[in-house]
Coordinates of C-alpha atoms in Angstrom, one line a residue:
M1 CA -1.9 -2.8 31.2
T2 CA 1.7 -1.8 32.0
A3 CA 3.0 -1.4 34.8
R4 CA 4.7 1.9 34.2
P5 CA 3.7 4.7 35.7
L6 CA 2.7 7.4 33.6
K7 CA 5.4 10.0 34.6
D8 CA 7.9 6.9 33.5
F9 CA 7.4 7.4 30.2
R10 CA 9.3 10.8 28.7
R11 CA 7.2 11.9 25.9
I12 CA 3.3 11.6 25.9
T13 CA 1.0 12.4 23.0
V14 CA -3.1 12.9 24.6
K15 CA -5.9 12.7 22.3
I16 CA -9.3 14.4 23.6
G17 CA -12.3 13.7 22.6
S18 CA -14.9 16.7 21.3
A19 CA -17.6 15.1 23.9
L20 CA -15.4 15.1 26.6
L21 CA -15.1 18.9 26.6
V22 CA -18.0 20.1 25.3
D23 CA -21.4 19.7 26.2
R24 CA -24.2 19.9 23.1
K25 CA -26.1 22.7 25.3
K26 CA -24.1 24.0 28.0
G27 CA -21.1 24.6 26.0
L28 CA -17.5 23.9 27.7
K29 CA -16.8 21.8 30.7
R30 CA -14.6 23.5 32.5
D31 CA -14.5 21.6 35.5
W32 CA -13.4 18.2 33.3
L33 CA -10.9 20.4 31.5
S34 CA -9.3 21.6 34.6
S35 CA -8.8 17.9 36.1
M36 CA -7.4 17.0 33.0
V37 CA -5.3 20.0 33.4
D38 CA -4.0 19.2 36.9
D39 CA -2.6 15.6 35.5
I40 CA -0.8 17.6 32.7
A41 CA 0.5 19.4 35.9
A42 CA 1.9 16.9 37.6
L43 CA 3.8 15.1 34.7
A44 CA 5.3 18.0 33.7
A45 CA 6.2 18.4 37.8
E46 CA 8.0 14.5 37.0
G47 CA 9.7 16.2 33.9
T48 CA 7.5 14.0 31.2
E49 CA 6.7 16.4 28.4
V50 CA 2.9 16.3 27.2
L51 CA 1.7 17.0 24.1
V52 CA -2.5 17.4 23.6
V53 CA -4.7 16.8 20.7
S54 CA -7.5 18.3 21.5
S55 CA -11.1 18.2 19.1
G56 CA -13.9 20.7 20.3
A57 CA -13.5 23.2 18.7
I58 CA -16.9 22.8 16.0
A59 CA -18.5 21.1 19.1
L60 CA -17.8 24.5 20.9
G61 CA -18.2 27.0 18.4
R62 CA -22.0 25.5 17.8
T63 CA -22.5 26.4 21.4
I64 CA -21.3 29.7 21.0
L65 CA -23.3 30.2 18.1
G66 CA -26.6 29.0 18.8
L67 CA -26.5 26.3 16.0
T68 CA -28.9 23.5 16.3
A69 CA -27.5 19.9 16.5
R70 CA -28.6 19.3 12.9
S71 CA -26.1 18.5 10.6
L72 CA -24.4 21.6 9.4
P73 CA -23.5 22.4 5.8
L74 CA -19.3 22.7 5.3
E75 CA -19.2 26.8 5.4
E76 CA -21.4 27.0 8.9
S77 CA -18.6 23.5 10.1
Q78 CA -16.0 26.0 9.2
A79 CA -17.5 29.4 10.9
A80 CA -18.4 27.2 13.9
A81 CA -14.2 25.9 13.8
A82 CA -13.0 29.6 13.1
V83 CA -15.8 31.0 16.6
G84 CA -14.8 27.7 18.6
Q85 CA -10.6 27.5 17.9
I86 CA -10.2 30.7 19.8
A87 CA -12.8 30.0 23.2
L88 CA -11.0 26.5 23.1
A89 CA -7.2 27.6 22.6
G90 CA -8.3 30.3 25.3
A91 CA -9.7 27.8 27.6
W92 CA -6.4 25.8 27.4
S93 CA -4.0 28.6 27.6
E94 CA -5.6 30.0 31.1
E95 CA -5.8 26.7 33.0
L96 CA -2.4 25.6 31.8
R97 CA -0.9 29.5 32.8
E98 CA -2.9 29.0 36.1
R99 CA -0.3 26.1 37.1
G100 CA 3.0 28.0 35.9
L101 CA 2.4 26.4 32.4
K102 CA 2.9 27.9 29.2
S103 CA 0.8 26.6 26.0
G104 CA 1.0 27.4 22.0
Q105 CA -1.7 26.3 19.4
I106 CA -1.2 24.5 16.2
L107 CA -3.7 24.1 13.8
V108 CA -2.8 21.0 11.3
T109 CA -4.3 19.9 8.1
L110 CA -3.7 16.7 6.2
G111 CA -1.0 18.2 4.1
D112 CA 0.6 19.1 7.1
T113 CA 1.8 15.6 7.8
E114 CA 1.5 13.9 4.6
E115 CA 3.6 15.7 2.6
R116 CA 8.0 15.6 3.5
R117 CA 8.7 19.6 3.5
R118 CA 5.2 20.6 5.9
Y119 CA 6.0 17.2 8.3
L120 CA 9.5 18.6 8.8
N121 CA 8.3 21.7 9.5
A122 CA 5.5 21.0 11.6
R123 CA 7.8 19.0 13.5
A124 CA 10.2 21.8 13.5
T125 CA 8.1 23.8 15.5
I126 CA 6.2 21.6 18.0
S127 CA 10.3 20.6 18.6
T128 CA 10.7 24.3 19.6
L129 CA 7.6 24.4 21.5
L130 CA 8.8 21.5 23.8
K131 CA 12.4 22.9 24.3
L132 CA 10.7 25.8 25.4
K133 CA 9.0 24.2 28.1
A134 CA 5.4 24.9 26.6
V135 CA 2.4 22.5 26.2
P136 CA 1.6 22.1 22.2
V137 CA -2.7 22.3 22.1
I138 CA -2.8 20.5 18.9
N139 CA -5.9 20.4 16.3
E140 CA -7.3 19.8 12.9
N141 CA -7.9 23.4 10.9
D142 CA -11.7 22.8 10.4
T143 CA -11.7 26.2 9.2
V144 CA -9.8 25.2 5.7
A145 CA -10.7 21.9 5.8
T146 CA -13.3 19.7 3.3
S147 CA -13.9 16.5 3.0
E148 CA -11.5 15.5 0.2
I149 CA -8.5 17.0 2.6
R150 CA -9.2 16.1 5.9
Y151 CA -7.9 13.3 8.5
G152 CA -11.9 13.2 9.5
D153 CA -11.4 11.8 12.9
N154 CA -8.4 13.2 15.4
D155 CA -7.5 9.4 16.8
R156 CA -5.4 9.1 13.4
L157 CA -4.1 12.5 13.7
A158 CA -3.2 12.5 17.6
A159 CA -0.8 9.1 15.9
R160 CA 0.5 10.6 13.5
V161 CA 1.6 13.6 15.8
A162 CA 2.8 10.8 18.4
T163 CA 5.2 9.3 16.0
M164 CA 6.0 12.2 14.2
M165 CA 7.5 13.7 17.9
N166 CA 8.8 10.6 18.5
S167 CA 6.1 10.3 22.1
D168 CA 6.9 6.8 24.1
L169 CA 3.1 7.0 24.8
L170 CA -0.4 7.8 23.1
V171 CA -3.4 8.1 24.9
L172 CA -6.6 8.4 23.4
L173 CA -9.5 9.5 25.8
S174 CA -12.4 8.3 24.8
D175 CA -16.0 7.6 25.1
I176 CA -15.4 4.1 25.9
D177 CA -13.0 2.3 28.2
G178 CA -10.8 -0.2 25.8
L179 CA -11.1 -2.8 23.3
Y180 CA -13.8 -5.1 23.7
D181 CA -13.8 -8.4 21.4
A182 CA -17.4 -6.7 20.3
P183 CA -19.3 -3.9 20.5
P184 CA -20.6 -3.7 23.7
A185 CA -23.2 -1.0 23.1
N186 CA -24.8 -4.1 20.8
N187 CA -23.4 -6.8 22.8
P188 CA -23.8 -6.9 27.0
D189 CA -21.4 -10.4 26.8
A190 CA -18.4 -8.9 25.3
K191 CA -15.0 -9.5 26.6
F192 CA -12.8 -6.9 27.4
I193 CA -9.3 -7.0 25.8
P194 CA -6.6 -5.5 28.8
Y195 CA -3.6 -5.9 26.6
V196 CA -2.7 -6.8 22.9
D197 CA 0.6 -6.9 22.3
R198 CA 0.0 -7.1 18.0
I199 CA -2.4 -5.6 15.9
T200 CA -3.8 -8.6 14.1
P201 CA -6.6 -8.8 11.5
Q202 CA -8.4 -10.8 14.4
I203 CA -7.9 -7.6 16.7
E204 CA -9.3 -5.7 13.2
A205 CA -12.1 -7.5 13.3
M206 CA -13.2 -6.3 16.4
A207 CA -13.6 -2.6 15.7
G208 CA -16.7 -1.5 16.3
G209 CA -18.8 1.8 14.7
A210 CA -18.8 5.6 16.1
A211 CA -20.9 5.8 19.3
S212 CA -20.7 9.3 20.1
E213 CA -22.8 12.4 17.6
L214 CA -19.8 14.4 18.3
S215 CA -17.2 12.3 17.7
R216 CA -16.2 11.8 13.7
G217 CA -14.3 8.7 15.1
G218 CA -15.2 5.0 16.7
M219 CA -12.9 2.0 17.3
R220 CA -12.3 1.9 13.7
T221 CA -10.2 5.1 14.2
K222 CA -8.4 3.8 16.7
I223 CA -7.4 0.5 16.1
D224 CA -6.2 2.8 12.5
A225 CA -4.2 5.2 14.9
G226 CA -2.7 2.2 17.3
K227 CA -1.6 0.4 13.8
I228 CA 0.4 4.0 12.9
A229 CA 1.9 4.4 16.3
T230 CA 2.8 1.0 17.6
I231 CA 5.0 0.1 14.0
A232 CA 6.6 3.2 14.9
G233 CA 8.0 2.4 18.1
T234 CA 5.0 4.3 20.1
S235 CA 2.9 2.3 22.8
M236 CA -1.0 3.3 23.0
I237 CA -3.7 3.0 25.5
I238 CA -7.5 3.3 25.1
T239 CA -9.1 4.6 27.8
L240 CA -12.8 6.5 29.6
G241 CA -11.8 9.6 29.5
A242 CA -15.3 11.1 30.9
R243 CA -13.8 10.5 34.6
M244 CA -12.2 13.5 36.1
N245 CA -8.4 13.4 36.4
P246 CA -8.7 10.9 33.5
L247 CA -5.0 10.2 33.4
K248 CA -4.4 9.8 36.6
A249 CA -7.2 7.3 36.3
I250 CA -4.7 5.7 34.6
D251 CA -2.1 4.9 37.7
A252 CA -5.0 4.2 40.0
G253 CA -5.5 1.2 37.5
E254 CA -9.1 2.0 36.3
R255 CA -9.7 0.0 32.9
A256 CA -8.2 0.6 29.9
T257 CA -7.0 -0.9 27.0
F258 CA -2.3 -1.1 26.6
F259 CA -1.1 -1.7 22.7
A260 CA 2.6 -2.3 22.7
A261 CA 5.1 -0.7 20.5
S262 CA 6.3 -3.0 17.8
P263 CA 9.9 -4.8 19.4
H264 CA 11.3 -3.8 15.9
P265 CA 9.5 -0.4 15.1
V266 CA 10.7 1.6 11.9
R267 CA 12.1 5.3 12.8
G268 CA 12.8 8.5 11.0
Y269 CA 11.4 8.7 7.2
K270 CA 10.1 5.4 6.9
S271 CA 7.9 6.3 9.8
W272 CA 6.5 8.9 7.9
I273 CA 6.0 6.5 5.1
A274 CA 3.9 4.1 7.3
G275 CA 1.9 6.6 8.8
N276 CA 0.5 8.5 5.4
L277 CA -3.3 8.0 6.6
E278 CA -4.5 7.5 2.7
P279 CA -2.0 5.7 0.2
A280 CA -2.9 7.1 -3.1
G281 CA -3.4 4.2 -5.0
R282 CA -3.0 0.0 -4.6
I283 CA -1.2 -2.6 -5.6
T284 CA -2.2 -6.3 -5.4
V285 CA 0.9 -8.8 -5.4
D286 CA 1.3 -12.7 -6.0
A287 CA 2.5 -15.0 -2.9
G288 CA 5.7 -15.0 -4.3
A289 CA 6.1 -11.4 -4.3
V290 CA 4.6 -12.2 -0.4
R291 CA 7.6 -14.2 0.3
A292 CA 9.9 -11.7 -1.2
L293 CA 8.9 -8.9 0.7
A294 CA 8.9 -10.8 3.9
S295 CA 12.6 -11.6 3.2
G296 CA 13.3 -7.8 2.7
K297 CA 13.1 -7.5 -0.6
S298 CA 12.1 -4.8 -3.1
L299 CA 8.5 -5.1 -5.3
L300 CA 9.2 -5.7 -9.0
P301 CA 6.9 -5.6 -11.4
A302 CA 6.5 -9.6 -11.9
G303 CA 4.9 -9.8 -8.6
V304 CA 2.1 -7.3 -9.3
T305 CA -1.2 -8.4 -10.3
L306 CA -3.5 -5.5 -10.3
V307 CA -3.0 -1.6 -10.4
S308 CA -5.6 0.7 -8.7
G309 CA -5.9 4.5 -8.1
N310 CA -4.8 7.6 -9.7
F311 CA -1.1 8.0 -7.9
S312 CA 1.9 10.0 -9.2
R313 CA 5.8 8.2 -9.2
G314 CA 6.7 9.1 -5.3
D315 CA 3.3 9.1 -3.7
T316 CA 2.5 6.6 -1.4
V317 CA 0.9 3.5 -2.2
A318 CA -0.5 0.7 0.2
I319 CA 0.5 -3.0 -0.9
L320 CA -1.9 -6.0 -0.4
A321 CA -1.5 -9.8 -0.3
P322 CA -3.7 -11.7 -2.5
D323 CA -6.3 -11.9 -0.2
G324 CA -7.0 -7.8 0.0
R325 CA -4.9 -7.9 3.5
E326 CA -2.1 -4.4 3.3
I327 CA 1.0 -6.1 4.1
A328 CA 3.7 -2.9 3.3
R329 CA 3.4 0.6 2.3
G330 CA 5.7 2.5 0.2
L331 CA 7.0 5.3 -2.2
V332 CA 6.1 3.7 -6.1
A333 CA 8.7 4.6 -8.9
Y334 CA 6.1 4.8 -11.6
D335 CA 3.3 6.9 -12.6
A336 CA -0.4 5.1 -12.6
A337 CA -0.7 4.5 -15.7
D338 CA 2.5 3.0 -16.4
A339 CA 2.3 0.8 -13.3
V340 CA -0.7 -0.6 -15.1
R341 CA 1.0 -1.5 -18.3
I342 CA 3.8 -3.1 -16.6
A343 CA 2.3 -4.7 -13.9
G344 CA 3.2 -8.8 -14.3
L345 CA 6.2 -8.0 -16.4
K346 CA 9.8 -9.2 -16.1
T347 CA 12.4 -6.5 -15.5
A348 CA 13.9 -6.9 -18.8
E349 CA 10.5 -6.6 -20.9
I350 CA 9.8 -3.1 -18.8
E351 CA 12.1 -1.2 -21.2
A352 CA 10.2 -2.6 -24.7
V353 CA 6.9 -1.6 -23.3
L354 CA 7.9 2.2 -21.8
G355 CA 10.0 3.0 -24.4
H356 CA 12.9 3.8 -22.7
Q357 CA 14.9 2.9 -19.7
A358 CA 12.9 2.5 -16.4
R359 CA 13.8 1.5 -12.5
A360 CA 13.7 -2.5 -11.8
A361 CA 11.7 -2.2 -8.8
M362 CA 8.0 -0.7 -8.7
V363 CA 8.9 0.3 -5.2
H364 CA 12.2 -0.1 -3.6
R365 CA 12.6 -1.4 -0.2
D366 CA 14.5 1.4 1.0
D367 CA 11.5 3.4 0.5
M368 CA 8.9 0.3 2.0
V369 CA 7.7 0.0 5.6
T370 CA 6.5 -3.8 6.0
S371 CA 3.3 -4.1 8.1
Q372 CA 2.5 -6.4 11.0
A373 CA 0.1 -8.3 8.7
L374 CA 3.2 -9.3 7.1
E375 CA 4.5 -10.1 10.3
V376 CA 1.6 -12.5 10.7
E377 CA 1.8 -13.9 7.5
V378 CA 5.8 -14.7 8.4
D379 CA 4.9 -16.5 11.9
H380 CA 2.2 -18.2 9.7
A381 CA 5.0 -19.4 6.8
G382 CA 7.6 -20.1 9.5

């Protein structure tokens, strides 16, 4: 764990899971919410800005509408979200107001963070709320999202918000107290991991599945969130949220896993590229291209061995090493059909195949972010 108390962080994004806020039978856990807002108010009094990514709209709406625990069809989930969003926002507003704090609700969809212009608009709105000393309460807009155009979990959404707003710390309050080397629900001998300096393939392999019926995310999505956050310079904590005053509990030394921010973070435009949740395609490269990317060069078609996905020029693609590990992410300079045609070709051969002059790089280094997996590759090579 970090020795720094939470009040020493300038800006903190806190993600709250559905199971922490909502009891399936009784509805909103008001006592827990009240203790959480006490923690936020204490941090605000110290000058720390807090952003909240709050799950629970669908779960709360279900209890209000009297829907059973069965799986809901899309239209009922959206209706439950519509009811739950009002109730949840009202509860947050009331609790914060009682402590002299203002609040503002932000409902986002996947496109609001994946499309550059909408990303900048969302960032401007949240920045203005913070300047006006209001606590932003953010959630996915489940009333309009479908399985094809949704985040699917609030862990990665919270990481996206944290990096978008340059938060120093992301806190994932969950139904587990941190990272273990194996899923503790299935392995009583699982070892707790208190500190992660870098998310390696070995750390990723420790991620288990979802444990809560009210939550759509498991440890897998939390590690994904950690990759998004740490590469952009945001540290992350995973800890048990069910206890009262969960933020104060972190400062009191309760069990939590701390993920250190990258010592060489990407910022601004490249942070947006790195945080894209679902790449439109994947490009597999050979060992020579891996070495070229590690030295800071662009990806040329000559190093490409496989192209998959239906992407357009300017879309985000994942770049994979020969063994399938993602080593970089960037904005591709070709449509998928043309990328397939020129894969493996030398630069001088591209014009003859496409019939016109084209860019030398399939992904230019200025539009690319290398991942921590590539850092591991470089370490091994050295």
